[in-house]
Coordinates of C-alpha atoms in Angstrom, one line a residue:
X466 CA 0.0 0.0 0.0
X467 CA 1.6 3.5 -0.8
X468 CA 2.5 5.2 2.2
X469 CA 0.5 8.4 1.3
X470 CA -2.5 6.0 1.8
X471 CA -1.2 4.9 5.4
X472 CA -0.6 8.0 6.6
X473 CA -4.0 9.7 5.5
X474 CA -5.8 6.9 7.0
X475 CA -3.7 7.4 10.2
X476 CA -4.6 11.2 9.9
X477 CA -7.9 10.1 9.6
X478 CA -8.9 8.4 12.5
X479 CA -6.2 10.6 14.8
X480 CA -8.8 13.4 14.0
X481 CA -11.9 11.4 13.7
X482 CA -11.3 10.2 17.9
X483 CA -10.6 13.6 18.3
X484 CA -13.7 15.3 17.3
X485 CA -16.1 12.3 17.2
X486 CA -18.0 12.3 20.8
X487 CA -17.2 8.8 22.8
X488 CA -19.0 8.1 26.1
X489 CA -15.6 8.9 28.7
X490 CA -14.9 11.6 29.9
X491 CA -11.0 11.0 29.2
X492 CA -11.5 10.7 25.5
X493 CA -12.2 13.6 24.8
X494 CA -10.0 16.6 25.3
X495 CA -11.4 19.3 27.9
X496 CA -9.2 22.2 27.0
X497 CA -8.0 23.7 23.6
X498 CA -4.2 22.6 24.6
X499 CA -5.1 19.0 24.7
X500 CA -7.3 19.5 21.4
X501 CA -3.7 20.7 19.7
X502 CA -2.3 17.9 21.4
X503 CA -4.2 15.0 20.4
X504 CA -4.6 16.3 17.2
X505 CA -0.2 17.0 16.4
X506 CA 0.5 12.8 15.8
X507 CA -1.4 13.2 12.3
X508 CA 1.2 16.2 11.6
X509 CA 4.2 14.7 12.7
X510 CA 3.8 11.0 11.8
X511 CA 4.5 11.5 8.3
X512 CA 8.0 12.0 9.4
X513 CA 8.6 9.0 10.8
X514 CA 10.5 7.2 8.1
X515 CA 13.5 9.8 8.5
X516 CA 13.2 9.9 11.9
X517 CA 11.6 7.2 13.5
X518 CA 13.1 7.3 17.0
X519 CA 12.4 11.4 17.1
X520 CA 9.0 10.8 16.2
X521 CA 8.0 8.0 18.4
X522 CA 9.5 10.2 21.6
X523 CA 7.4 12.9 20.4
X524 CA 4.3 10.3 20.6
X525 CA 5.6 9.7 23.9
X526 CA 5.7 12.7 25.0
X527 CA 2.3 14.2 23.4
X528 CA 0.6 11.1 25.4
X529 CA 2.3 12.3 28.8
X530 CA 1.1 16.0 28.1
X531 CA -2.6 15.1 27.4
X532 CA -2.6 12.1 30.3
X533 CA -1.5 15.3 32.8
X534 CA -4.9 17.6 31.6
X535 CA -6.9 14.0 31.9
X536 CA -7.1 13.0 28.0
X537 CA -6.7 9.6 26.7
X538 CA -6.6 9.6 22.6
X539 CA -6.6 6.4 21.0
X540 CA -5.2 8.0 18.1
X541 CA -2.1 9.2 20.0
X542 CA -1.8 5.0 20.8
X543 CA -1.9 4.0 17.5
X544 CA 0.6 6.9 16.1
X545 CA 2.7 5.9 18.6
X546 CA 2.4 2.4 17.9
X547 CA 3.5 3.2 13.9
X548 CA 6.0 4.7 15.1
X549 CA 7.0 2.1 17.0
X550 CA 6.6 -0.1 13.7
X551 CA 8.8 2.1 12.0
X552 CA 11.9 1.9 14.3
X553 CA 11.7 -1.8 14.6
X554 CA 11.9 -1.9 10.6
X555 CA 15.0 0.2 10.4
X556 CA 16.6 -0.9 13.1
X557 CA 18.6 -3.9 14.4
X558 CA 16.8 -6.4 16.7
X559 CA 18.9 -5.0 19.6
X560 CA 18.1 -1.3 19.0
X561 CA 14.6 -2.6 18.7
X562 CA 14.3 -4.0 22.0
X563 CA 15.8 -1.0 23.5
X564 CA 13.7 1.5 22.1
X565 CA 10.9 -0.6 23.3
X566 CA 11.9 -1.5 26.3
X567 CA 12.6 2.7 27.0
X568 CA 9.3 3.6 25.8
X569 CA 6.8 1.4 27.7
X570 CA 9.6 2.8 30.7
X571 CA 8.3 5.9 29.4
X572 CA 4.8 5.4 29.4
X573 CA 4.9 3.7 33.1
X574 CA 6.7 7.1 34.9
X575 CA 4.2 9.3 32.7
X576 CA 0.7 7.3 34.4
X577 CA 3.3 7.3 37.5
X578 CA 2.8 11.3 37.5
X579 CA -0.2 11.9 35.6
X580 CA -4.0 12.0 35.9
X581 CA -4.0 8.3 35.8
X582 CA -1.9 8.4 38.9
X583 CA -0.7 4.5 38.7
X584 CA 1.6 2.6 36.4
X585 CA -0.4 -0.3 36.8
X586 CA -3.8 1.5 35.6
X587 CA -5.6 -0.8 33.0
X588 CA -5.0 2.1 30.0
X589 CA -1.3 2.5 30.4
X590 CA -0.5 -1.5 30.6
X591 CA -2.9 -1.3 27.1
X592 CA -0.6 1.1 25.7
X593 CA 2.4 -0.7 26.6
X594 CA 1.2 -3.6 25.2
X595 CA 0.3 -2.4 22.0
X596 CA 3.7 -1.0 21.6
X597 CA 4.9 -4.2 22.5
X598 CA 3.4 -5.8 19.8
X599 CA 3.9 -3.0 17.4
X600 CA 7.5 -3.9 18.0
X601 CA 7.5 -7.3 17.4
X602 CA 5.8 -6.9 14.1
X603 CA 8.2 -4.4 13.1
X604 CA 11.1 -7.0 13.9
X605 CA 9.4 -9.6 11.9
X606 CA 8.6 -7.5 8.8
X607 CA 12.6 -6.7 8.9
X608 CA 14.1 -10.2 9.7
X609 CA 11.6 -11.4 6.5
X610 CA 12.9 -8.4 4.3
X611 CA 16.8 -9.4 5.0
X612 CA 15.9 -13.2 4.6
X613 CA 14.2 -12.5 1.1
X614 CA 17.7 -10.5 0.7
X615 CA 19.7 -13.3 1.5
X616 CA 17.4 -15.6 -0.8
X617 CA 17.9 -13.0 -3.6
X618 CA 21.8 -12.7 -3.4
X619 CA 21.3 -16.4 -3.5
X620 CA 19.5 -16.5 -6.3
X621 CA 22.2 -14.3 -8.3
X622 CA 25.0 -15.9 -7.2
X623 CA 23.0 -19.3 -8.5
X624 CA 22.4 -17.4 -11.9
X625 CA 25.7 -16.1 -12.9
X626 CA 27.2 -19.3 -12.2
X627 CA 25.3 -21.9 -14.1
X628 CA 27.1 -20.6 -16.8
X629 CA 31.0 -20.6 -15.4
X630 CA 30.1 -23.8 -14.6
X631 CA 29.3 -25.8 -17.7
X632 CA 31.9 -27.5 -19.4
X633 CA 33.8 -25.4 -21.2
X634 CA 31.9 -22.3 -21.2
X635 CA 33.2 -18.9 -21.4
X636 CA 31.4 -16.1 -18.9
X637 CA 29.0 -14.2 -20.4
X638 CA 27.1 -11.9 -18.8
X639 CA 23.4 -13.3 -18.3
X640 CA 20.6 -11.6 -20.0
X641 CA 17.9 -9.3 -18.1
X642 CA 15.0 -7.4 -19.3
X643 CA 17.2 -4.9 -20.6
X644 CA 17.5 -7.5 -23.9
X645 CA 13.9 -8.0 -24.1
X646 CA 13.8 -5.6 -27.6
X647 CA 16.7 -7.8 -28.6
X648 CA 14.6 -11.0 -27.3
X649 CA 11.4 -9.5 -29.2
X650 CA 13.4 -8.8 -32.5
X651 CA 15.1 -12.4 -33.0
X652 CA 11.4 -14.1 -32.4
X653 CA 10.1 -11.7 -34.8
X654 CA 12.5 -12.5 -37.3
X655 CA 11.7 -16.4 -36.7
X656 CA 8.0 -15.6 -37.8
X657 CA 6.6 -15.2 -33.7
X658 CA 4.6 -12.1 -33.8
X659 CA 4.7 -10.8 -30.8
X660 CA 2.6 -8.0 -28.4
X661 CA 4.5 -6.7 -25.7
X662 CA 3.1 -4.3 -23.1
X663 CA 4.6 -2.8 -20.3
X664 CA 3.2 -1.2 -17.2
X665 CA 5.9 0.5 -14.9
X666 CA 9.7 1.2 -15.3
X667 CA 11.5 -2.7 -15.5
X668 CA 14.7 -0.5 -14.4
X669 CA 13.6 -0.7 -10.6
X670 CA 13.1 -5.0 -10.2
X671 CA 16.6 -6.4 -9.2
X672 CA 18.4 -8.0 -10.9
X673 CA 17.5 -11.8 -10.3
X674 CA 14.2 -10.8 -10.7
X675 CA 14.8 -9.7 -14.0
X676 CA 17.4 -12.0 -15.2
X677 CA 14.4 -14.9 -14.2
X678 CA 11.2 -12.7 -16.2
X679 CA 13.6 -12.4 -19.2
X680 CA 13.9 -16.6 -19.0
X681 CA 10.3 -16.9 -18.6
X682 CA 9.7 -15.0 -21.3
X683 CA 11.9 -16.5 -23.5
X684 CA 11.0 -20.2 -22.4
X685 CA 7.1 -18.8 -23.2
X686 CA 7.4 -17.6 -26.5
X687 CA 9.7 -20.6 -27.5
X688 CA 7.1 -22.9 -26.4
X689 CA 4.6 -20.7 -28.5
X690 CA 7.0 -21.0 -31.4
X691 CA 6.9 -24.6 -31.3
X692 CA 3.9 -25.7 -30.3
X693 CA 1.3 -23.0 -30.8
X694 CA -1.4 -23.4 -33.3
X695 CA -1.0 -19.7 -34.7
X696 CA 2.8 -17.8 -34.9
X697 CA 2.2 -14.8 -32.6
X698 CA 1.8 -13.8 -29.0
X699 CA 1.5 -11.7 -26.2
X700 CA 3.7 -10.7 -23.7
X701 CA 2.3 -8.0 -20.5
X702 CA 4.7 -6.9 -17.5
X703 CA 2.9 -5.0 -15.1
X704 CA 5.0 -3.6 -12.2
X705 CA 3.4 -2.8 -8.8
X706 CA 5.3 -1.2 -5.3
X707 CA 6.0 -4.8 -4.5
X708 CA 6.4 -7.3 -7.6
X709 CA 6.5 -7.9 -10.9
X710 CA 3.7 -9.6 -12.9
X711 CA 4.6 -11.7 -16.5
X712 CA 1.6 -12.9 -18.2
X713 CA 2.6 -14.3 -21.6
X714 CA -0.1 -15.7 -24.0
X715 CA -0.8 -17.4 -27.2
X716 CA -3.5 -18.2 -29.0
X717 CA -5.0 -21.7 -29.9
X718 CA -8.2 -21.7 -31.7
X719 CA -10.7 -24.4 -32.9
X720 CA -11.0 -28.0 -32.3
X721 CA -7.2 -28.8 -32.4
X722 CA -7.1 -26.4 -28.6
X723 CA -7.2 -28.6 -26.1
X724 CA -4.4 -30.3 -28.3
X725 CA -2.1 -27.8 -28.9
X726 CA -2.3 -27.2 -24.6
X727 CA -1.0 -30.7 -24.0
X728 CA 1.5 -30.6 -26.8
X729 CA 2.6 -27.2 -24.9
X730 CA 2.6 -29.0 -21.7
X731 CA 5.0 -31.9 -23.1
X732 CA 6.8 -29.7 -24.9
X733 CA 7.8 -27.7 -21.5
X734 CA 8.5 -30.9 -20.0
X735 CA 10.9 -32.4 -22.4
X736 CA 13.1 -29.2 -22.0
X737 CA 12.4 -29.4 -18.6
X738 CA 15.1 -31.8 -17.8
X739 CA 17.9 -30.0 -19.1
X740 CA 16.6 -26.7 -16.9
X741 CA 15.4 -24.9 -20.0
X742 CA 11.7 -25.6 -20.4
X743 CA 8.7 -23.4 -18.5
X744 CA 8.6 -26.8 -15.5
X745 CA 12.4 -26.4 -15.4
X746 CA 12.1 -22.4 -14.4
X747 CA 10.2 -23.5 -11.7
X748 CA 13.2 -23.8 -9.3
X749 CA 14.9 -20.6 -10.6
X750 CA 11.3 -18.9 -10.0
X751 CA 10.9 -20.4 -6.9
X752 CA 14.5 -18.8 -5.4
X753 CA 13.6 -15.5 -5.6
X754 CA 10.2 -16.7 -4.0
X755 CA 8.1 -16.5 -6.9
X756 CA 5.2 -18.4 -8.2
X757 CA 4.4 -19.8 -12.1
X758 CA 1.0 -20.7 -13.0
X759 CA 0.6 -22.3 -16.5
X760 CA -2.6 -23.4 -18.8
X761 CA -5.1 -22.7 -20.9
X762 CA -7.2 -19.8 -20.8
X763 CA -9.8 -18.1 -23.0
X764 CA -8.9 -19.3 -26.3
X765 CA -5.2 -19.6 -25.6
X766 CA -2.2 -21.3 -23.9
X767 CA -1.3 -19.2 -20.5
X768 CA 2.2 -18.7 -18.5
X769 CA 2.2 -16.7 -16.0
X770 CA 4.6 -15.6 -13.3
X771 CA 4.4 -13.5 -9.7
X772 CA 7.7 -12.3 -8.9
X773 CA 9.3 -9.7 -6.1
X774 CA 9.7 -6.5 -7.3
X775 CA 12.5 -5.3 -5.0
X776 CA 14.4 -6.6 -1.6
X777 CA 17.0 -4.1 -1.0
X778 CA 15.7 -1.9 1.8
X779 CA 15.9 1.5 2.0
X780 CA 15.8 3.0 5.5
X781 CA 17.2 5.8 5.4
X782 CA 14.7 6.8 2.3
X783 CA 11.3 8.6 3.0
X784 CA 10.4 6.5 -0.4
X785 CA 9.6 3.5 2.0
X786 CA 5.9 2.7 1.3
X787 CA 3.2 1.1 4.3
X788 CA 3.8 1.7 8.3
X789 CA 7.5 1.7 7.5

């Protein structure tokens, strides 16, 4: 989700418990300061992803400022709890726990001297523990987002070498969406016809995940070559914020179809054992944890193929997109 989304919907409800009527006394603020108050998270949580730990103290201490004039927002909890999010995914686990650990500290001394008058008040152990959990979910979105690092390098490594490794092979580079006009030209002079529509700038997917959507695509439109019923095809990338779609079609028309699909099939097979048909991409699909589905569809033979966009965080960025 794009992070402009998040953060208006934050926005939204920080000013929506604000102004909305709820049946406590506490929830609603008595006095113009704590109305500035309650209302400042939807200001300042935007910043967040440049300064997470800066912002998350400020949470901390607009809650302590509108708990002294007897105010309890539950949009001051959940910007605090983002916040908290947003530290755990841009920092170390350590770093993590501290912060944490610090800021429910926090929130117990500011009930301690507060209108709630007791760190062991039912409201401030519910704002602990939501920033408890906030953290923890942070430090799992980040340990996943380094493993599918890992898995990616992995992957690369795994790609450039299948070549250096075959018997007397000379390096080459391997071949990434960047040769998909060059891919396009040489089926076009073979007599494939081919469509090819592309949604998003390819320059942004890393680069196993475009050295595998260039196989994919070649694998497809050889198999279309071969064992399609008519000699053209179509090929659509569509990039989102988090992966890369490849949808390549053919068509097979009249009684011969269901045919031509299971001569497609066999044909991907066959290859398949020497790790260049569609079933033999699987695994390289697979290591950069993507998925292939293959068939028929409306009046044609279908490949087509989820994969990650891009792994590589960016912390330090205010491009990061969701509660990051």
């Amino acid at each position: 989700m794009p992070s402009w989304i998040v953060d208006a919907l934050a926005a939204l409800f920080i000013v929506g418990v604000a102004v909305m009527p709820f049946g406590g006394e506490e929830f609603r603020p008595s006095t113009p300061f704590a109305f500035v108050m309650v209302l400042a998270p939807a200001v300042l949580l935007p910043f967040r992803r440049r300064w997470p730990v800066a912002v998350l103290a400020a949470m901390l201490a607009i809650y302590g400022a509108t708990a002294l004039t007897g105010t309890l927002s539950p949009g001051v909890v959940l910007a605090a709890a983002i916040a908290m999010f947003s530290v755990a995914t841009q920092s170390t686990r350590r770093r993590s726990i501290i912060t944490a650990a610090c800021a429910i500290l926090g929130i117990a001394l500011l009930s301690l001297f507060a209108a709630l008058g007791s760190v062991f008040d039912p409201r401030a152990i519910q704002f602990a523990v939501t920033l408890a959990f906030a953290a923890a979910a942070g430090d799992a979105t980040r340990s996943r987002r380094e493993y599918i690092v890992a898995i990616t390098e992995r992957a690369e490594r795994a790609e450039r070498s299948r070549e250096e490794e075959a018997p007397g092979a000379t390096p080459v580079p391997q071949p990434g969406l960047e040769r998909l006009d060059a891919l396009m030209e040489s089926f076009g002079e073979a007599g494939l016809q081919v469509n090819v529509r592309s949604e998003g700038d390819m320059e942004h997917v890393s680069r196993a995940t475009s050295l595998v959507a260039y196989r994919v695509i070649q694998e497809a439109l050889t198999n279309a070559h071969k064992h399609g019923t008519e000699n053209r095809a179509h090929v659509l990338l569509a990039l989102t914020d988090t992966e890369l779609s490849v949808i390549v079609t053919n068509p097979i028309s009249g009684p011969i179809s269901r045919e031509a699909s299971d001569r497609a099939a066999e044909g991907a097979d066959a290859r398949a054992a020497g790790g260049l048909g569609l079933l033999g991409l699987r695994e390289r699909v697979a290591s950069v944890r993507g998925s292939v589905t293959t068939g028929t569809a409306a009046g044609g033979y279908r490949v087509a193929v989820t994969l990650p966009r891009q792994h590589r965080p960016q912390p330090s960025t205010s491009a990061q997109g969701g509660l990051e």
